[in-house]
GROMACS .gro file of C-alpha atoms in nm:
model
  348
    1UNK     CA    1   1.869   3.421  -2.249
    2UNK     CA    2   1.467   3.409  -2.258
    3UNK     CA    3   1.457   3.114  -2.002
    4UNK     CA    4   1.584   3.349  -1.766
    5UNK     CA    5   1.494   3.700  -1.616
    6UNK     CA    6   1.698   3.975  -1.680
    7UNK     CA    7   1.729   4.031  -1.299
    8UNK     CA    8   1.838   3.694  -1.278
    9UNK     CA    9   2.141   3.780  -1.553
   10UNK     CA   10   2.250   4.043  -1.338
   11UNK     CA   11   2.247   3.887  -0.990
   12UNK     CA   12   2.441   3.640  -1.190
   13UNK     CA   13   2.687   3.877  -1.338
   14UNK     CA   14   2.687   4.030  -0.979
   15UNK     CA   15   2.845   3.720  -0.793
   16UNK     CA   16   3.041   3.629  -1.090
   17UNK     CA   17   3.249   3.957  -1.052
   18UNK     CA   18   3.246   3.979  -0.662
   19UNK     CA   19   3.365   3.608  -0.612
   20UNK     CA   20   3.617   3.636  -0.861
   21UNK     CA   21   3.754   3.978  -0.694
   22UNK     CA   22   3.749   3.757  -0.425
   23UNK     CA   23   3.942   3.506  -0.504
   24UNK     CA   24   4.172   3.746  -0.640
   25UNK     CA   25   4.263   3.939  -0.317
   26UNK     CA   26   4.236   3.654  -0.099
   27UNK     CA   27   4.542   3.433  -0.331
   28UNK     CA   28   4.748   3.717  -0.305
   29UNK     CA   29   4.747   3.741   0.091
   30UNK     CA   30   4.789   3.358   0.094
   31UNK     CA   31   5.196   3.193   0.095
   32UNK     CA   32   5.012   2.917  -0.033
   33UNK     CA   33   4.896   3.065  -0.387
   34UNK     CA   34   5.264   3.098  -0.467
   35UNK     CA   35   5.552   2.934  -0.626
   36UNK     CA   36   5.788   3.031  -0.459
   37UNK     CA   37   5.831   3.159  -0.081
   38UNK     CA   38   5.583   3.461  -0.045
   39UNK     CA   39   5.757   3.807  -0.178
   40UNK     CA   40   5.758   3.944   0.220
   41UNK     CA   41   5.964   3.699   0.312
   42UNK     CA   42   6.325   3.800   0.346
   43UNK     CA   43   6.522   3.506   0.105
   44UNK     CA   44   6.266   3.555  -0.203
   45UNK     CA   45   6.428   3.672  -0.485
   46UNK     CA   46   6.102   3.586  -0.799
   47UNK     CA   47   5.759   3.515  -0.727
   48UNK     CA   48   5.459   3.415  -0.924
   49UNK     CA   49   5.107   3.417  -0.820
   50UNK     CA   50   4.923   3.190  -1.062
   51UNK     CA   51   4.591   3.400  -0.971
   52UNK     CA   52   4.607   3.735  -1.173
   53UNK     CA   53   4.251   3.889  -1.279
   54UNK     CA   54   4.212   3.711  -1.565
   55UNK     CA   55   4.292   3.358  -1.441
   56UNK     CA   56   3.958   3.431  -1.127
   57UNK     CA   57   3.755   3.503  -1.429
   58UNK     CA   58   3.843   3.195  -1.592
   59UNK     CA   59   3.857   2.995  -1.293
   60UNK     CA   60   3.487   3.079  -1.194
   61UNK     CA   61   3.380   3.082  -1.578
   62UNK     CA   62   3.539   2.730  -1.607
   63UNK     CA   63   3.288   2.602  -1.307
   64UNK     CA   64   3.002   2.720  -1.452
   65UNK     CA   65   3.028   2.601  -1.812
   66UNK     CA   66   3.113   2.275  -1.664
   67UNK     CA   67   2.761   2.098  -1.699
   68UNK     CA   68   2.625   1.795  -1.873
   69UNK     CA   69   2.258   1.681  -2.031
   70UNK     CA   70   1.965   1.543  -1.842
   71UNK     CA   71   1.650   1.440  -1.918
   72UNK     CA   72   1.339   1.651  -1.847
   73UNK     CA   73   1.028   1.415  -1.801
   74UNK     CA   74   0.717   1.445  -1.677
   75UNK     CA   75   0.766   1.396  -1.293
   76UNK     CA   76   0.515   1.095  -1.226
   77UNK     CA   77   0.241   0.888  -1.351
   78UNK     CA   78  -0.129   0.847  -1.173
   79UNK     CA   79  -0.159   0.472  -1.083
   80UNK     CA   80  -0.474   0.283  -1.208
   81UNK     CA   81  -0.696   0.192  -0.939
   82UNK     CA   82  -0.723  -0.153  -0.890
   83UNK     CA   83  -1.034  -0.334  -0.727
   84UNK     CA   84  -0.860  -0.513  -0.497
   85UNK     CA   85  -0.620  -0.173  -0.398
   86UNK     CA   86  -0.747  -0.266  -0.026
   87UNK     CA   87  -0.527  -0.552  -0.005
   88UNK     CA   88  -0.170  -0.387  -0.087
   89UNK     CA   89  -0.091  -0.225   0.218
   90UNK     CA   90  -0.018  -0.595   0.306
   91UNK     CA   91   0.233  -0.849   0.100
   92UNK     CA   92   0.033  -1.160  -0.034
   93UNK     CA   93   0.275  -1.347   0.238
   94UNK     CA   94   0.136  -1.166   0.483
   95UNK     CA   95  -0.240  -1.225   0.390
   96UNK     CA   96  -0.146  -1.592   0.385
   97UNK     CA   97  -0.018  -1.602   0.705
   98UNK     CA   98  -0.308  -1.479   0.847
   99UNK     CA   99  -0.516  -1.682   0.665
  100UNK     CA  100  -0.341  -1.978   0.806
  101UNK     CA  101  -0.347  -1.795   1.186
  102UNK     CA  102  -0.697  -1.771   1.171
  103UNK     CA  103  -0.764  -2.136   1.077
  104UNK     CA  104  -0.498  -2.287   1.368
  105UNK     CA  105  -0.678  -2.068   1.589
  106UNK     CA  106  -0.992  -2.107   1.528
  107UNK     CA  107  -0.943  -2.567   1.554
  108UNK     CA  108  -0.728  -2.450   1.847
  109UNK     CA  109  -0.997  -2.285   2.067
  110UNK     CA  110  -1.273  -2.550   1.933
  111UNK     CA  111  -1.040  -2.846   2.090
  112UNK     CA  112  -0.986  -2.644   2.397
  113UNK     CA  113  -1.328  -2.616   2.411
  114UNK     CA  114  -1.411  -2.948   2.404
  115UNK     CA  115  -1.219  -3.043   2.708
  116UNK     CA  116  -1.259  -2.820   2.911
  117UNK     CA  117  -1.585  -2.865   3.185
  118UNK     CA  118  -1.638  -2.513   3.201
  119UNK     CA  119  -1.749  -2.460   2.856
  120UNK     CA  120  -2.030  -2.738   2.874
  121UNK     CA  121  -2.334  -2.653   3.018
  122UNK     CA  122  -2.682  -2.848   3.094
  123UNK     CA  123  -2.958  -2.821   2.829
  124UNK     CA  124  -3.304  -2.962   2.851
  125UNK     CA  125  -3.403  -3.162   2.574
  126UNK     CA  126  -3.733  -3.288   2.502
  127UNK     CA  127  -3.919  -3.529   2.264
  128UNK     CA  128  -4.190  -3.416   2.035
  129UNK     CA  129  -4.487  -3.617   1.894
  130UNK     CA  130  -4.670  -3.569   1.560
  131UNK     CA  131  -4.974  -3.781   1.510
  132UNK     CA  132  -5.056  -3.808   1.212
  133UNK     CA  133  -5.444  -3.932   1.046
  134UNK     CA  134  -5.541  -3.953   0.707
  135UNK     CA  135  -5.441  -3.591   0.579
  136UNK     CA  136  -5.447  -3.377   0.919
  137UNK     CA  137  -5.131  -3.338   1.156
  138UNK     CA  138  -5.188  -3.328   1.546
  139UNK     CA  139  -4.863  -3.243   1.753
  140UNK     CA  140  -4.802  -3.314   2.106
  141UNK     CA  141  -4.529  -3.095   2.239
  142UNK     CA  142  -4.238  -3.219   2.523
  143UNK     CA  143  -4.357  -3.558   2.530
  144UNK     CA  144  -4.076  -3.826   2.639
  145UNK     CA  145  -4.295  -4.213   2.564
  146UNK     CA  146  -4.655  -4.326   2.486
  147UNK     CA  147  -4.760  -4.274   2.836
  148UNK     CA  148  -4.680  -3.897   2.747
  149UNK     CA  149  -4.855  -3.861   2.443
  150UNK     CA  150  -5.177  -4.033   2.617
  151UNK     CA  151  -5.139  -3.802   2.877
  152UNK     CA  152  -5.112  -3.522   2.657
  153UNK     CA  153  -5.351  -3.541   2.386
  154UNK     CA  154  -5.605  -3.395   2.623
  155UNK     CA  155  -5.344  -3.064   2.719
  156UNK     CA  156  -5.339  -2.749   2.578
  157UNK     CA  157  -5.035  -2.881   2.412
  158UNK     CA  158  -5.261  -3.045   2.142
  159UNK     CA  159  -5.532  -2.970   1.929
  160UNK     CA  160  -5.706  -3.315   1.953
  161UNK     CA  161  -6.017  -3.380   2.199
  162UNK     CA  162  -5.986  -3.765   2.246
  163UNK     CA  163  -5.745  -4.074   2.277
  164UNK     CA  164  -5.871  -4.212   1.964
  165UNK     CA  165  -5.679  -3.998   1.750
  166UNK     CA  166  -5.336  -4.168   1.926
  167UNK     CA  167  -5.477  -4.519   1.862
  168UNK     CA  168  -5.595  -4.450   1.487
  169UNK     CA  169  -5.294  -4.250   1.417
  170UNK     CA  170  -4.916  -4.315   1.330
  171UNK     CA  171  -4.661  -4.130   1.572
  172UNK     CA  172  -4.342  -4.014   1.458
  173UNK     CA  173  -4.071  -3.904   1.771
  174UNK     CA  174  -3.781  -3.719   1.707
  175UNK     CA  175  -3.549  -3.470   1.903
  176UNK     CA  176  -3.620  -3.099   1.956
  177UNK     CA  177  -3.301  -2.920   1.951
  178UNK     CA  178  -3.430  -2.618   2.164
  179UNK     CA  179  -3.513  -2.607   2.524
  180UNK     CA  180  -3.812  -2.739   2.643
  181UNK     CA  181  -4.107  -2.444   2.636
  182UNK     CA  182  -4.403  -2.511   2.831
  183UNK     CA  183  -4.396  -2.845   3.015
  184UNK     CA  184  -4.682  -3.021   3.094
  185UNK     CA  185  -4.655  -3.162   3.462
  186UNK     CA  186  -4.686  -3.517   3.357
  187UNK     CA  187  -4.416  -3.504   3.106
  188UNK     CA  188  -4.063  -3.645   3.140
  189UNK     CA  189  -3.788  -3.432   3.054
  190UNK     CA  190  -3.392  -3.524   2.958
  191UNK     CA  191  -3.066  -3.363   3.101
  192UNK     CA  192  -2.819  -3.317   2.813
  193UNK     CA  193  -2.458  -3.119   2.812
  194UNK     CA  194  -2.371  -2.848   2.546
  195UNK     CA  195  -2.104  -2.686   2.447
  196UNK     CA  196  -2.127  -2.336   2.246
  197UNK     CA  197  -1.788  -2.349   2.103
  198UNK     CA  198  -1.847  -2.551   1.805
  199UNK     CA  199  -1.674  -2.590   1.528
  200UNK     CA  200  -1.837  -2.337   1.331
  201UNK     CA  201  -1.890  -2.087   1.658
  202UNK     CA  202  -1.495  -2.103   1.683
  203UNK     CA  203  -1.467  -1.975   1.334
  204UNK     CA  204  -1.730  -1.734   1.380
  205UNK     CA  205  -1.542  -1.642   1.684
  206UNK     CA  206  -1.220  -1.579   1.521
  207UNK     CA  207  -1.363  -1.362   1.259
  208UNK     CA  208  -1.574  -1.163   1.452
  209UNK     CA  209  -1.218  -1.080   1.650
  210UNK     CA  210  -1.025  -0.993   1.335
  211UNK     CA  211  -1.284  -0.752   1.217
  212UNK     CA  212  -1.327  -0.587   1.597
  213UNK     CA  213  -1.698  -0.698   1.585
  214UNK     CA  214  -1.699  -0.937   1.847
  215UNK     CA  215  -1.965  -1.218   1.847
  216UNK     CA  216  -2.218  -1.351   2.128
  217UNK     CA  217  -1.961  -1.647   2.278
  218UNK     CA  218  -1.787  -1.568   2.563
  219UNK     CA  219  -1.516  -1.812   2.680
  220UNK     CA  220  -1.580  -1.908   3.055
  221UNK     CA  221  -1.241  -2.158   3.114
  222UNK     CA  222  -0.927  -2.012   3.146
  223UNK     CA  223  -0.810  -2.228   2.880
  224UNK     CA  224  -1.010  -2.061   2.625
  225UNK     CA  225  -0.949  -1.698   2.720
  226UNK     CA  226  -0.583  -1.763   2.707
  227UNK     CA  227  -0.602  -1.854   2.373
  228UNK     CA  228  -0.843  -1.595   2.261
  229UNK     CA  229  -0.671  -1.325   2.463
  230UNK     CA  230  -0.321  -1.414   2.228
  231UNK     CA  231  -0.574  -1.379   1.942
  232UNK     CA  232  -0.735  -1.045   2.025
  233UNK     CA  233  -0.375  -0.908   2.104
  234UNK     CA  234  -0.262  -1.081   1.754
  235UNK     CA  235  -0.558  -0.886   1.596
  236UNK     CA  236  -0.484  -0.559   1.781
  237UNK     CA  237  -0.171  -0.535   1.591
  238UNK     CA  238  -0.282  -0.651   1.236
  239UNK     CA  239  -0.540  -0.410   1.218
  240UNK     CA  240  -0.348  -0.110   1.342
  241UNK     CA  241  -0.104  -0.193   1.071
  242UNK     CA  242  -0.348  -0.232   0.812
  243UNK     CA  243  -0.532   0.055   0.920
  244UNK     CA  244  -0.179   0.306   0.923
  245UNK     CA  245  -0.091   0.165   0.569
  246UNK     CA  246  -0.454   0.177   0.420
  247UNK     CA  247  -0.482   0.540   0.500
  248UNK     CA  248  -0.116   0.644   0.329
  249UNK     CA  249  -0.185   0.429   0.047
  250UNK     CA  250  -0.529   0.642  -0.009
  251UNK     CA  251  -0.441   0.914   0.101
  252UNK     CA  252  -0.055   1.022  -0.036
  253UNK     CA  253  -0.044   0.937  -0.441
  254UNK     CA  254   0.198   0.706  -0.531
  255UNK     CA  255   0.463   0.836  -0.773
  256UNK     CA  256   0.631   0.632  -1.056
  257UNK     CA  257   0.896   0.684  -1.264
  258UNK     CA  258   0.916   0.499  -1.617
  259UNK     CA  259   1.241   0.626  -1.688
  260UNK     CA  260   1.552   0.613  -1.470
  261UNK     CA  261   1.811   0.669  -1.713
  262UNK     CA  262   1.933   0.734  -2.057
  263UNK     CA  263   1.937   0.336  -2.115
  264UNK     CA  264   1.555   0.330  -2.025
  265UNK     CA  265   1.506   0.566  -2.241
  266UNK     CA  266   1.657   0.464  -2.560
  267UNK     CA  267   1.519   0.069  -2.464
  268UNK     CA  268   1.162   0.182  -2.522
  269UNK     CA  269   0.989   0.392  -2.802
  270UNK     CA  270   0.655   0.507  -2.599
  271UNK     CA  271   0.833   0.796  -2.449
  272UNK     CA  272   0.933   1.039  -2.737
  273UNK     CA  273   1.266   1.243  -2.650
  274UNK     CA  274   1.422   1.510  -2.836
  275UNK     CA  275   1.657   1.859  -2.808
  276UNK     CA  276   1.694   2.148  -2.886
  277UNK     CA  277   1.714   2.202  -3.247
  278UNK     CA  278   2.087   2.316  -3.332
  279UNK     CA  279   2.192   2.334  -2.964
  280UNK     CA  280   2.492   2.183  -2.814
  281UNK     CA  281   2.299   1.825  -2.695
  282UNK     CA  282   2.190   1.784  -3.023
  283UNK     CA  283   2.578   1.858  -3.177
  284UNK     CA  284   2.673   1.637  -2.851
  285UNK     CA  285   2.447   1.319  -2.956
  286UNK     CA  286   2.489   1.357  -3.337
  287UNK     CA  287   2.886   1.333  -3.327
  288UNK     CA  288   2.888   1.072  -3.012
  289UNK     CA  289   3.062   0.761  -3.058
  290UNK     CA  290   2.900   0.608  -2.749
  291UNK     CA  291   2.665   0.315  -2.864
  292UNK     CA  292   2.338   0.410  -2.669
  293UNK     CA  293   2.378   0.778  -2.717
  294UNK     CA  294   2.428   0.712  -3.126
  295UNK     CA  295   2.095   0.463  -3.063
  296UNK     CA  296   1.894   0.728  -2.939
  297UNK     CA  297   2.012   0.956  -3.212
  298UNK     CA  298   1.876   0.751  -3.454
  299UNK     CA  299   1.599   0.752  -3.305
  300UNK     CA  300   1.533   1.120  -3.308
  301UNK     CA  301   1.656   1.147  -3.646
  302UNK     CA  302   1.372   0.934  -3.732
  303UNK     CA  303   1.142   1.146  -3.581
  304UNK     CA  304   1.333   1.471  -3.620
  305UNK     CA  305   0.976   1.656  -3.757
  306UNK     CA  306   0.818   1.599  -3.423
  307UNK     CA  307   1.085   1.545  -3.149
  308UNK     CA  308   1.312   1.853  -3.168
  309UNK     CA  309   1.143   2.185  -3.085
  310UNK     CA  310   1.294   2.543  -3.144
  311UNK     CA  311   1.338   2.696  -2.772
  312UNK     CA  312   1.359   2.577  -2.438
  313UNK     CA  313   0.980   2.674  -2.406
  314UNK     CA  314   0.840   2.464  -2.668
  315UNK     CA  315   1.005   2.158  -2.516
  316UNK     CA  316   0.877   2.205  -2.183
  317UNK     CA  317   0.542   2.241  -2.339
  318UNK     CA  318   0.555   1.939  -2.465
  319UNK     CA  319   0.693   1.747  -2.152
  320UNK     CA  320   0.419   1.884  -1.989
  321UNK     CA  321   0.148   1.754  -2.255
  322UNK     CA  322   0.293   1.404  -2.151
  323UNK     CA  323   0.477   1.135  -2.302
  324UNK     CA  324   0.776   1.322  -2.404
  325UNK     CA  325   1.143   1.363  -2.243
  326UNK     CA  326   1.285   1.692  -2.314
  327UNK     CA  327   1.722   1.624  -2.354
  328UNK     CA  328   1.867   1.959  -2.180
  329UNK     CA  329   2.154   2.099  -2.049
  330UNK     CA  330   2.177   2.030  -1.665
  331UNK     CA  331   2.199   2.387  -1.587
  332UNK     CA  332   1.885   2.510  -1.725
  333UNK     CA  333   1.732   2.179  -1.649
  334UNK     CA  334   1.770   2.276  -1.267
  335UNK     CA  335   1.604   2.605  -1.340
  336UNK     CA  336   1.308   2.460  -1.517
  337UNK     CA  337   1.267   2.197  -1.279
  338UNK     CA  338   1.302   2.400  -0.991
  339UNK     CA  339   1.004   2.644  -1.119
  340UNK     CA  340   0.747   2.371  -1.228
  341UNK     CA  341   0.697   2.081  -0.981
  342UNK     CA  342   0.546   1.913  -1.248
  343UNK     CA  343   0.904   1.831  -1.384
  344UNK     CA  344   1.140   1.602  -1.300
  345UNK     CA  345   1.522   1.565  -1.360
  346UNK     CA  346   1.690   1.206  -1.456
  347UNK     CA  347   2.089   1.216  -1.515
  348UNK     CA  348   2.320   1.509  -1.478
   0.00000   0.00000   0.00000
């Protein structure tokens, strides 16, 4: 009786006497309670009411005593944080998938790109001359021919004071990828078409989407938008999926239960179990002719010094030190579980 209050005896004792009254009065008002037709009625001659006193007592005794054993582990186990525990609220399907979306898109919008006329634009490219004499460098900036670089040597552009440095020297020409700075007025400039959506800019595009950065390109054909438009939508969703399943999987602890069952259980030898020592699930496992309950008897047996513990308390105690499963009876089970919510129950 120590498991339980002695209030809780007597609200027991309590209902068990007013239900059975119950159940008493209420059989012998109902025609249905007896065996033959009910003794008011005019053509009875014997009656029996199978509900006297004694048989409520029994009847609601009966229900009570009519329990089985369940397990009493531990209720859950913490989960090891993994270094990549940002990727799970997503599948590994799903990560692919948008792996691949983001590379189709990405080629998609740099075709586009690349024929539409909107997305090209005119940029001014100019040559650039380096003279070059024994061991000193002279440059001549946004110079298209010789003519140029005559012109020049005398401008600002240079650092030279005469025309025989251009005559004694060796030019090199090559292109200047940048716009043109400060032109001088005798210079001759090129008209040249670019386009910003490169390959790599439509990548960097993409990405800059996906993590709601944004990036410096702005499509100008409708072509283009279209296709980055279904992208942003495309990314609107993703990441307020990601973001709703990120937060619950940080946020709310996963549970996880090793054991499910008695087979679990007796399958694995991590998780001690045990009973009460001399109580009726130890009597019940002992003479069981069942082949997984006489397994896990021999398993306790084996461990009987350590596994089976002298009250209800002691077992608890020990589920609740961890890597133990306390065998019960399913009423007091309920009791203990419903008082700690450290506890779980597993079978009935």
């Amino acid at each position: 009786m120590n498991p339980l209050a002695v209030e809780i005896w007597i609200y027991v004792l309590a209902a068990y006497v007013s239900v059975s009254f119950t159940l008493f009065v209420m059989a012998r008002f109902s025609p249905y309670e007896w065996n033959n037709p009910h003794p008011c009625h005019q053509d009875s001659d014997i009656v029996e009411n199978q509900f006297s006193v004694s048989n409520s007592f029994w009847f609601i005794t009966g229900t009570f005593l009519r329990q089985g054993s369940g397990l009493n582990p531990k209720e859950y186990q913490r989960m090891h944080a993994r270094f990549f525990s940002f990727l799970t609220p997503f599948a590994f399907d799903i990560w692919v998938y948008m792996a691949g979306a983001y590379i189709i898109v990405s080629i998609t919008i740099w075709i586009v790109a690349r024929f539409s006329p909107k997305e090209w634009r005119e940029m001014e490219l100019c040559y650039e001359c380096i003279l070059r004499k024994y061991d000193e460098e002279i440059c001549a900036h946004n110079l298209m021919n010789e003519s140029d670089v005559s012109s020049g040597i005398g401008s600002d552009n240079c650092e030279t004071e005469n025309d025989a440095d251009l005559r004694n020297g060796e030019m090199e020409l090559f292109l200047d990828q940048g716009p043109c700075g400060h032109l001088h007025s005798e210079v001759t400039t090129l008209e040249m078409l670019e386009n910003e959506f490169t390959l790599g800019n439509s990548f960097w595009f993409a990405i800059g989407s996906l993590m709601q950065q944004g990036s410096d390109l702005n499509p100008k054909a409708t072509s283009t938008r279209i296709v980055g438009g279904i992208w942003w939508f495309f990314t609107l969703i993703i990441i307020s999926s990601y973001t709703a399943n990120l937060a619950a999987f940080l946020t709310v602890e996963r549970m996880i239960t090793p054991i499910e069952s008695a087979q679990d259980l007796a399958e694995q030898t991590e998780i001690a179990y045990g009973t009460l020592e001399g109580g009726s699930t130890m009597t019940f496992f002992r003479d069981s002719k069942i082949g997984i309950y006489q397994k896990m008897w021999r398993f306790m047996e084996s461990k009987k010094n350590t596994v089976f513990v002298k009250s209800y308390e002691e077992g608890i105690n020990k589920v609740l030190q961890g890597n133990y499963a306390f065998l019960m009876e399913s009423t007091m089970l309920d009791y203990a579980v419903q008082r700690d919510c450290n506890l779980t129950q597993i079978g009935k």
